[in-house]
PDB file of C-alpha atoms in Angstrom:
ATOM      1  CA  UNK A   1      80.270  89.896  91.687  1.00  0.00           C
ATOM      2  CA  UNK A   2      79.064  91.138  94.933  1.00  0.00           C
ATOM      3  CA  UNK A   3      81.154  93.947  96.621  1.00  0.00           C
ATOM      4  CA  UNK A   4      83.394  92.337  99.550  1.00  0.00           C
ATOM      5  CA  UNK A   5      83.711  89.280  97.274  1.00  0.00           C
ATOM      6  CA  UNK A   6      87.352  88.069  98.058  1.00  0.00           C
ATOM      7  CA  UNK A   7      89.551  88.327  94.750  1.00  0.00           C
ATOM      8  CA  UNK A   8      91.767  85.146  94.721  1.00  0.00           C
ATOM      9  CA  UNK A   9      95.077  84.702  93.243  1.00  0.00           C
ATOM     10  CA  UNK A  10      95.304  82.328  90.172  1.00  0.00           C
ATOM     11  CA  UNK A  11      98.407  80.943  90.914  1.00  0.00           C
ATOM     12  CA  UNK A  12     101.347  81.549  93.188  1.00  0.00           C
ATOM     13  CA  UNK A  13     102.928  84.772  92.421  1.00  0.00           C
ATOM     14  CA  UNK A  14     104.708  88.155  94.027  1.00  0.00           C
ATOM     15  CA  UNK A  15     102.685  91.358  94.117  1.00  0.00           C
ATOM     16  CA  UNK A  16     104.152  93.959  91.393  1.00  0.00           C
ATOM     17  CA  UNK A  17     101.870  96.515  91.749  1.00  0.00           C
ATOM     18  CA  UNK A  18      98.976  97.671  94.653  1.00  0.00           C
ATOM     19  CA  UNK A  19      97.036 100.765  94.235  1.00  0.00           C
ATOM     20  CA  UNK A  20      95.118 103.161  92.473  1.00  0.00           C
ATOM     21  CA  UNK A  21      94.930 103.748  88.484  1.00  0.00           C
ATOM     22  CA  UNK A  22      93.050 105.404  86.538  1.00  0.00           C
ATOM     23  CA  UNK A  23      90.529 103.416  84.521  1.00  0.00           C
ATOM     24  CA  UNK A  24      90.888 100.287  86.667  1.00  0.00           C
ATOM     25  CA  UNK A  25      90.437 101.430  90.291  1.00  0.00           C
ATOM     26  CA  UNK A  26      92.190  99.678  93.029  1.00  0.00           C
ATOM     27  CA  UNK A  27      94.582  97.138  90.893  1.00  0.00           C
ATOM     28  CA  UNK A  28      96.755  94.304  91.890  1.00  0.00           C
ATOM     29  CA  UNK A  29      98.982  92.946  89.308  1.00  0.00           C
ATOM     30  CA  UNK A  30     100.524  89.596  90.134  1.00  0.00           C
ATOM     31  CA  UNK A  31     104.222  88.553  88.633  1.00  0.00           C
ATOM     32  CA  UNK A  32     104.120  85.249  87.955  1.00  0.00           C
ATOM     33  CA  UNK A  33     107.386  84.678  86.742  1.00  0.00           C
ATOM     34  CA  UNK A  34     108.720  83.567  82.887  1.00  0.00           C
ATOM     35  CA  UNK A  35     106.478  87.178  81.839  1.00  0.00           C
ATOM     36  CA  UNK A  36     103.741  85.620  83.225  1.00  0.00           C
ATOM     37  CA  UNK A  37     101.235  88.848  85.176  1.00  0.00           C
ATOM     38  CA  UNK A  38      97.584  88.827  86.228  1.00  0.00           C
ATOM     39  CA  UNK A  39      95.820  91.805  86.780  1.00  0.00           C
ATOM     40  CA  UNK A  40      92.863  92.520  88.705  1.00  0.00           C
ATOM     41  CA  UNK A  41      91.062  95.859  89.075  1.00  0.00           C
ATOM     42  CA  UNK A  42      87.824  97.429  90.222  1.00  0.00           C
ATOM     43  CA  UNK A  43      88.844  96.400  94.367  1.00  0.00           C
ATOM     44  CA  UNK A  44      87.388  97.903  96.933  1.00  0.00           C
ATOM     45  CA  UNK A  45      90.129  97.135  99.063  1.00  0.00           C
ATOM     46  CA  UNK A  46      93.631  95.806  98.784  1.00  0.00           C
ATOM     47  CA  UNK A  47      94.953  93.092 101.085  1.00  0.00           C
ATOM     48  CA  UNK A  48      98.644  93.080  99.510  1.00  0.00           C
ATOM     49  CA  UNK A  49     101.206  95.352  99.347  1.00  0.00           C
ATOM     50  CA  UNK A  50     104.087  95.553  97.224  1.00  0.00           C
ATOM     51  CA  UNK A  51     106.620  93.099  97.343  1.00  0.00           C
ATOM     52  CA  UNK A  52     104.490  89.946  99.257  1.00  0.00           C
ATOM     53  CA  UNK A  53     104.224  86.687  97.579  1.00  0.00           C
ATOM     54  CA  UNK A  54     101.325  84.796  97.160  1.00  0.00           C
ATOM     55  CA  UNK A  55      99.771  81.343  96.664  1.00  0.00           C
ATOM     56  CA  UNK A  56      97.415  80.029  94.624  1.00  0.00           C
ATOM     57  CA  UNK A  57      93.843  80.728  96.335  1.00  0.00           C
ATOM     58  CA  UNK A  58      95.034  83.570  98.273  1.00  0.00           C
ATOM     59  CA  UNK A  59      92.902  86.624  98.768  1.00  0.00           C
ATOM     60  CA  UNK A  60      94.328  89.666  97.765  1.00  0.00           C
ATOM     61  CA  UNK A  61      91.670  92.269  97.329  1.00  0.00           C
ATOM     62  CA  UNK A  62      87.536  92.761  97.813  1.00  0.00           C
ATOM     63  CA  UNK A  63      85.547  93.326  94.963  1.00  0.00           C
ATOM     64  CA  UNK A  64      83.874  96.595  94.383  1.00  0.00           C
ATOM     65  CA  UNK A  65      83.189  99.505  92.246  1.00  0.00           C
ATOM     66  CA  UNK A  66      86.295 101.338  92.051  1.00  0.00           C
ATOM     67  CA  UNK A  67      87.596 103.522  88.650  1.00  0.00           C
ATOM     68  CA  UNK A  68      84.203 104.130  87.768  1.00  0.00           C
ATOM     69  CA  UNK A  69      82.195 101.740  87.889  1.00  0.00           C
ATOM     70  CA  UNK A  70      78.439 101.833  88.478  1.00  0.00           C
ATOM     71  CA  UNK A  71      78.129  98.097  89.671  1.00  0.00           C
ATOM     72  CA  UNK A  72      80.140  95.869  91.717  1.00  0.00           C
ATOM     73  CA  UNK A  73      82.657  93.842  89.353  1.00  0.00           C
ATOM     74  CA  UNK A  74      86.338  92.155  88.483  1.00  0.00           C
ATOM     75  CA  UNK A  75      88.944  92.773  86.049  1.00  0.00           C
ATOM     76  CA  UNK A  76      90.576  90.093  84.947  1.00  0.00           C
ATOM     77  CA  UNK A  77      93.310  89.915  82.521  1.00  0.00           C
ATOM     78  CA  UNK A  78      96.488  87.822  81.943  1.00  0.00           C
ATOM     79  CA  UNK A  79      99.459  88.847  80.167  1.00  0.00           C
ATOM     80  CA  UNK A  80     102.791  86.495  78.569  1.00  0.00           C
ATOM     81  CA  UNK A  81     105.394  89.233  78.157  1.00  0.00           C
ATOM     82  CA  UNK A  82     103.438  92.191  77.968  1.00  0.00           C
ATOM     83  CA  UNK A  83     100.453  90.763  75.772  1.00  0.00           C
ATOM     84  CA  UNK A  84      96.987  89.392  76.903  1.00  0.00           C
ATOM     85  CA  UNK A  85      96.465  86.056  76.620  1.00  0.00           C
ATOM     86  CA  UNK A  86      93.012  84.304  76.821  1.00  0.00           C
ATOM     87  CA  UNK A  87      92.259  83.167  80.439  1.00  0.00           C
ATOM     88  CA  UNK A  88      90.113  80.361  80.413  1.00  0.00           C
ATOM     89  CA  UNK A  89      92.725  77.517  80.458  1.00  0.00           C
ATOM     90  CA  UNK A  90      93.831  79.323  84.427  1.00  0.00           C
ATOM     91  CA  UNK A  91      90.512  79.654  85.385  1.00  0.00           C
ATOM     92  CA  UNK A  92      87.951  76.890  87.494  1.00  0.00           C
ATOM     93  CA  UNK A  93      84.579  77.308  87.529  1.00  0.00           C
ATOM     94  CA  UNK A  94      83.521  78.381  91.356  1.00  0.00           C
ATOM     95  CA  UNK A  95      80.940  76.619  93.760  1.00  0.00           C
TER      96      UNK A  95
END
């Protein structure tokens, strides 16, 4: 991705977690509810804080370099209780 690339929520959610960690950079982790969380690290900004809720589509960070990272890029995962799960049934292909 290209640094400044708005990072979109996958689906409506309230913000769990907003800042720096180690190995991930600036992370937002979304609760989704029933142990439903997204994660997504590597910002170079966050637009959330703690606490707000989100909808589906809504930006929440920019895409960048943070924890480490040589080129501009997104981390993705999503987690059902605590283990990843394999993304691609959440995810639309973009324009």
């Amino acid at each position: 991705t290209k640094t400044g690339t708005e990072v979109r929520s996958i689906s409506h959610g309230r913000v769990a977690y907003a800042d720096w960690l180690k190995g991930y950079g600036l992370l937002v982790i979304l609760d989704h509810g029933d142990g439903y969380m997204s994660l997504y690290g590597y910002n170079e900004s966050l637009l959330r804080d703690v606490g707000d809720w989100v909808d589906a589509g809504d930006a929440i960070a920019t895409a960048g370099a943070s924890g480490g990272r040589k080129e501009p890029s997104l981390y993705f995962e999503l987690r059902l209780k605590g283990k990843p799960l394999d993304p691609k049934g959440w995810l639309k292909a973009g324009p």
